[in-house]
Amino acid sequence: MDLASLRIITHDVDRLTRFYEAVTGVTATRPAPVFAELRTSTGTLAIASTATVATLGTDAPRPATNNSIIIEFLVTDVDAEFARLHDLLDDVVLRPTTMPWGNRSTLFRDPDGNLVNLFSRPAP
């Protein structure tokens, strides 16, 4: 079994897609107006409208209510990425910091409030 993707359900696919395109530098594929995919070499981040899960009724995911998942991207230089993205970020949770286990991380929230971590691992 392979993990294929993570999907964020949102009220505004265009806004969230633009945000993640800026963060990742990846241009999303848009097979339909209600759906976008940002494919990287290690996985796919999908962004979808609430319309894509409407058949689930009251069990459908609710946009902008995540309090348990962090979307993480491995980067080469956390400080450089933070500097590049700084003006785009409305909610910085953690400025670039070296964690006790050695990773360098910065955490911020996307426009829907999902927590995003850009991190690098320590040199071997």
PDB file of C-alpha atoms in Angstrom:
ATOM      1  CA  MET A   1       0.000   0.000   0.000  1.00  0.00           C
ATOM      2  CA  ASP A   2       1.273   3.487  -0.866  1.00  0.00           C
ATOM      3  CA  LEU A   3       0.082   6.794   0.525  1.00  0.00           C
ATOM      4  CA  ALA A   4      -1.209   8.597  -2.557  1.00  0.00           C
ATOM      5  CA  SER A   5      -2.132  12.033  -1.265  1.00  0.00           C
ATOM      6  CA  LEU A   6      -3.451  14.262   1.467  1.00  0.00           C
ATOM      7  CA  ARG A   7      -6.587  16.231   0.623  1.00  0.00           C
ATOM      8  CA  ILE A   8      -7.684  19.519   2.143  1.00  0.00           C
ATOM      9  CA  ILE A   9     -11.380  20.373   1.861  1.00  0.00           C
ATOM     10  CA  THR A  10     -11.964  24.096   1.514  1.00  0.00           C
ATOM     11  CA  HIS A  11     -14.575  26.693   0.655  1.00  0.00           C
ATOM     12  CA  ASP A  12     -12.071  28.465  -1.640  1.00  0.00           C
ATOM     13  CA  VAL A  13     -10.068  26.106  -3.872  1.00  0.00           C
ATOM     14  CA  ASP A  14      -8.524  28.947  -5.881  1.00  0.00           C
ATOM     15  CA  ARG A  15      -7.195  30.815  -2.831  1.00  0.00           C
ATOM     16  CA  LEU A  16      -5.740  27.731  -1.149  1.00  0.00           C
ATOM     17  CA  THR A  17      -4.259  26.478  -4.426  1.00  0.00           C
ATOM     18  CA  ARG A  18      -2.492  29.812  -5.011  1.00  0.00           C
ATOM     19  CA  PHE A  19      -1.132  29.692  -1.435  1.00  0.00           C
ATOM     20  CA  TYR A  20       0.315  26.184  -1.794  1.00  0.00           C
ATOM     21  CA  GLU A  21       1.669  26.926  -5.269  1.00  0.00           C
ATOM     22  CA  ALA A  22       3.600  29.825  -3.691  1.00  0.00           C
ATOM     23  CA  VAL A  23       4.798  27.682  -0.785  1.00  0.00           C
ATOM     24  CA  THR A  24       5.906  24.688  -2.866  1.00  0.00           C
ATOM     25  CA  GLY A  25       6.848  26.318  -6.158  1.00  0.00           C
ATOM     26  CA  VAL A  26       4.738  23.613  -7.838  1.00  0.00           C
ATOM     27  CA  THR A  27       2.032  24.499 -10.359  1.00  0.00           C
ATOM     28  CA  ALA A  28      -1.185  22.683  -9.541  1.00  0.00           C
ATOM     29  CA  THR A  29      -3.027  20.564 -12.052  1.00  0.00           C
ATOM     30  CA  ARG A  30      -6.721  21.483 -12.195  1.00  0.00           C
ATOM     31  CA  PRO A  31      -8.819  18.667 -13.703  1.00  0.00           C
ATOM     32  CA  ALA A  32     -11.957  20.512 -12.554  1.00  0.00           C
ATOM     33  CA  PRO A  33     -12.710  23.893 -10.937  1.00  0.00           C
ATOM     34  CA  VAL A  34     -13.522  22.119  -7.658  1.00  0.00           C
ATOM     35  CA  PHE A  35     -10.220  20.204  -7.441  1.00  0.00           C
ATOM     36  CA  ALA A  36      -6.463  20.820  -7.614  1.00  0.00           C
ATOM     37  CA  GLU A  37      -3.389  18.646  -7.124  1.00  0.00           C
ATOM     38  CA  LEU A  38       0.145  19.708  -6.301  1.00  0.00           C
ATOM     39  CA  ARG A  39       2.338  16.742  -7.168  1.00  0.00           C
ATOM     40  CA  THR A  40       5.820  16.485  -5.700  1.00  0.00           C
ATOM     41  CA  SER A  41       8.353  13.705  -6.080  1.00  0.00           C
ATOM     42  CA  THR A  42       7.294  12.232  -2.725  1.00  0.00           C
ATOM     43  CA  GLY A  43       3.547  12.823  -2.580  1.00  0.00           C
ATOM     44  CA  THR A  44       0.545  14.840  -3.650  1.00  0.00           C
ATOM     45  CA  LEU A  45      -1.335  17.564  -1.837  1.00  0.00           C
ATOM     46  CA  ALA A  46      -4.899  17.706  -3.125  1.00  0.00           C
ATOM     47  CA  ILE A  47      -7.212  20.657  -2.565  1.00  0.00           C
ATOM     48  CA  ALA A  48     -10.919  20.163  -3.075  1.00  0.00           C
ATOM     49  CA  SER A  49     -14.176  22.020  -2.715  1.00  0.00           C
ATOM     50  CA  THR A  50     -16.841  20.980  -0.243  1.00  0.00           C
ATOM     51  CA  ALA A  51     -18.827  19.944  -3.330  1.00  0.00           C
ATOM     52  CA  THR A  52     -16.481  16.967  -3.766  1.00  0.00           C
ATOM     53  CA  VAL A  53     -17.578  15.442  -0.446  1.00  0.00           C
ATOM     54  CA  ALA A  54     -21.224  16.511  -0.398  1.00  0.00           C
ATOM     55  CA  THR A  55     -22.444  12.917  -0.788  1.00  0.00           C
ATOM     56  CA  LEU A  56     -21.042  12.162   2.683  1.00  0.00           C
ATOM     57  CA  GLY A  57     -23.732  14.349   4.254  1.00  0.00           C
ATOM     58  CA  THR A  58     -23.142  15.133   7.923  1.00  0.00           C
ATOM     59  CA  ASP A  59     -20.009  12.937   7.871  1.00  0.00           C
ATOM     60  CA  ALA A  60     -18.289  15.178   5.296  1.00  0.00           C
ATOM     61  CA  PRO A  61     -15.103  16.963   6.348  1.00  0.00           C
ATOM     62  CA  ARG A  62     -15.662  20.574   7.416  1.00  0.00           C
ATOM     63  CA  PRO A  63     -13.305  23.215   5.990  1.00  0.00           C
ATOM     64  CA  ALA A  64     -11.084  25.307   8.252  1.00  0.00           C
ATOM     65  CA  THR A  65     -11.609  23.102  11.334  1.00  0.00           C
ATOM     66  CA  ASN A  66      -8.353  21.100  11.483  1.00  0.00           C
ATOM     67  CA  ASN A  67      -6.788  20.871  14.927  1.00  0.00           C
ATOM     68  CA  SER A  68      -4.862  17.624  14.654  1.00  0.00           C
ATOM     69  CA  ILE A  69      -2.821  17.458  11.442  1.00  0.00           C
ATOM     70  CA  ILE A  70       0.354  19.264  10.394  1.00  0.00           C
ATOM     71  CA  ILE A  71       1.200  19.395   6.676  1.00  0.00           C
ATOM     72  CA  GLU A  72       4.970  18.989   6.459  1.00  0.00           C
ATOM     73  CA  PHE A  73       7.402  19.777   3.671  1.00  0.00           C
ATOM     74  CA  LEU A  74      11.067  18.777   3.782  1.00  0.00           C
ATOM     75  CA  VAL A  75      13.191  21.670   2.482  1.00  0.00           C
ATOM     76  CA  THR A  76      16.900  22.292   2.094  1.00  0.00           C
ATOM     77  CA  ASP A  77      17.054  25.678   3.856  1.00  0.00           C
ATOM     78  CA  VAL A  78      14.279  26.583   6.308  1.00  0.00           C
ATOM     79  CA  ASP A  79      15.578  30.110   6.851  1.00  0.00           C
ATOM     80  CA  ALA A  80      15.703  30.876   3.120  1.00  0.00           C
ATOM     81  CA  GLU A  81      12.184  29.485   2.596  1.00  0.00           C
ATOM     82  CA  PHE A  82      10.859  31.503   5.538  1.00  0.00           C
ATOM     83  CA  ALA A  83      12.426  34.675   4.124  1.00  0.00           C
ATOM     84  CA  ARG A  84      10.947  33.919   0.676  1.00  0.00           C
ATOM     85  CA  LEU A  85       7.453  33.331   2.064  1.00  0.00           C
ATOM     86  CA  HIS A  86       7.398  35.838   4.922  1.00  0.00           C
ATOM     87  CA  ASP A  87       5.192  38.434   3.181  1.00  0.00           C
ATOM     88  CA  LEU A  88       2.689  35.712   2.179  1.00  0.00           C
ATOM     89  CA  LEU A  89       2.251  34.410   5.736  1.00  0.00           C
ATOM     90  CA  ASP A  90      -0.509  35.891   7.877  1.00  0.00           C
ATOM     91  CA  ASP A  91      -0.089  33.556  10.867  1.00  0.00           C
ATOM     92  CA  VAL A  92       3.449  32.527  11.792  1.00  0.00           C
ATOM     93  CA  VAL A  93       3.325  30.035  14.665  1.00  0.00           C
ATOM     94  CA  LEU A  94       7.073  29.370  14.972  1.00  0.00           C
ATOM     95  CA  ARG A  95       9.854  31.369  13.362  1.00  0.00           C
ATOM     96  CA  PRO A  96      12.802  29.257  12.136  1.00  0.00           C
ATOM     97  CA  THR A  97      14.016  27.296  15.143  1.00  0.00           C
ATOM     98  CA  THR A  98      16.301  24.346  15.744  1.00  0.00           C
ATOM     99  CA  MET A  99      14.247  21.707  17.529  1.00  0.00           C
ATOM    100  CA  PRO A 100      15.658  19.576  20.403  1.00  0.00           C
ATOM    101  CA  TRP A 101      15.913  16.557  18.031  1.00  0.00           C
ATOM    102  CA  GLY A 102      18.003  18.563  15.540  1.00  0.00           C
ATOM    103  CA  ASN A 103      15.491  19.455  12.829  1.00  0.00           C
ATOM    104  CA  ARG A 104      15.243  23.095  11.813  1.00  0.00           C
ATOM    105  CA  SER A 105      11.568  24.092  11.489  1.00  0.00           C
ATOM    106  CA  THR A 106       9.226  26.947  10.854  1.00  0.00           C
ATOM    107  CA  LEU A 107       5.473  26.583  11.321  1.00  0.00           C
ATOM    108  CA  PHE A 108       2.664  28.738   9.982  1.00  0.00           C
ATOM    109  CA  ARG A 109      -1.013  28.472   9.136  1.00  0.00           C
ATOM    110  CA  ASP A 110      -2.445  28.402   5.629  1.00  0.00           C
ATOM    111  CA  PRO A 111      -5.423  30.642   4.766  1.00  0.00           C
ATOM    112  CA  ASP A 112      -7.840  27.996   6.137  1.00  0.00           C
ATOM    113  CA  GLY A 113      -5.920  27.705   9.414  1.00  0.00           C
ATOM    114  CA  ASN A 114      -4.175  24.387   8.703  1.00  0.00           C
ATOM    115  CA  LEU A 115      -0.755  24.128  10.306  1.00  0.00           C
ATOM    116  CA  VAL A 116       2.186  23.859   7.890  1.00  0.00           C
ATOM    117  CA  ASN A 117       5.734  22.877   8.865  1.00  0.00           C
ATOM    118  CA  LEU A 118       8.748  23.502   6.660  1.00  0.00           C
ATOM    119  CA  PHE A 119      11.662  21.561   8.082  1.00  0.00           C
ATOM    120  CA  SER A 120      15.161  20.351   7.336  1.00  0.00           C
ATOM    121  CA  ARG A 121      17.027  17.516   8.951  1.00  0.00           C
ATOM    122  CA  PRO A 122      20.440  17.969  10.559  1.00  0.00           C
ATOM    123  CA  ALA A 123      23.474  17.077   8.482  1.00  0.00           C
ATOM    124  CA  PRO A 124      24.650  13.488   9.141  1.00  0.00           C
TER     125      PRO A 124
END
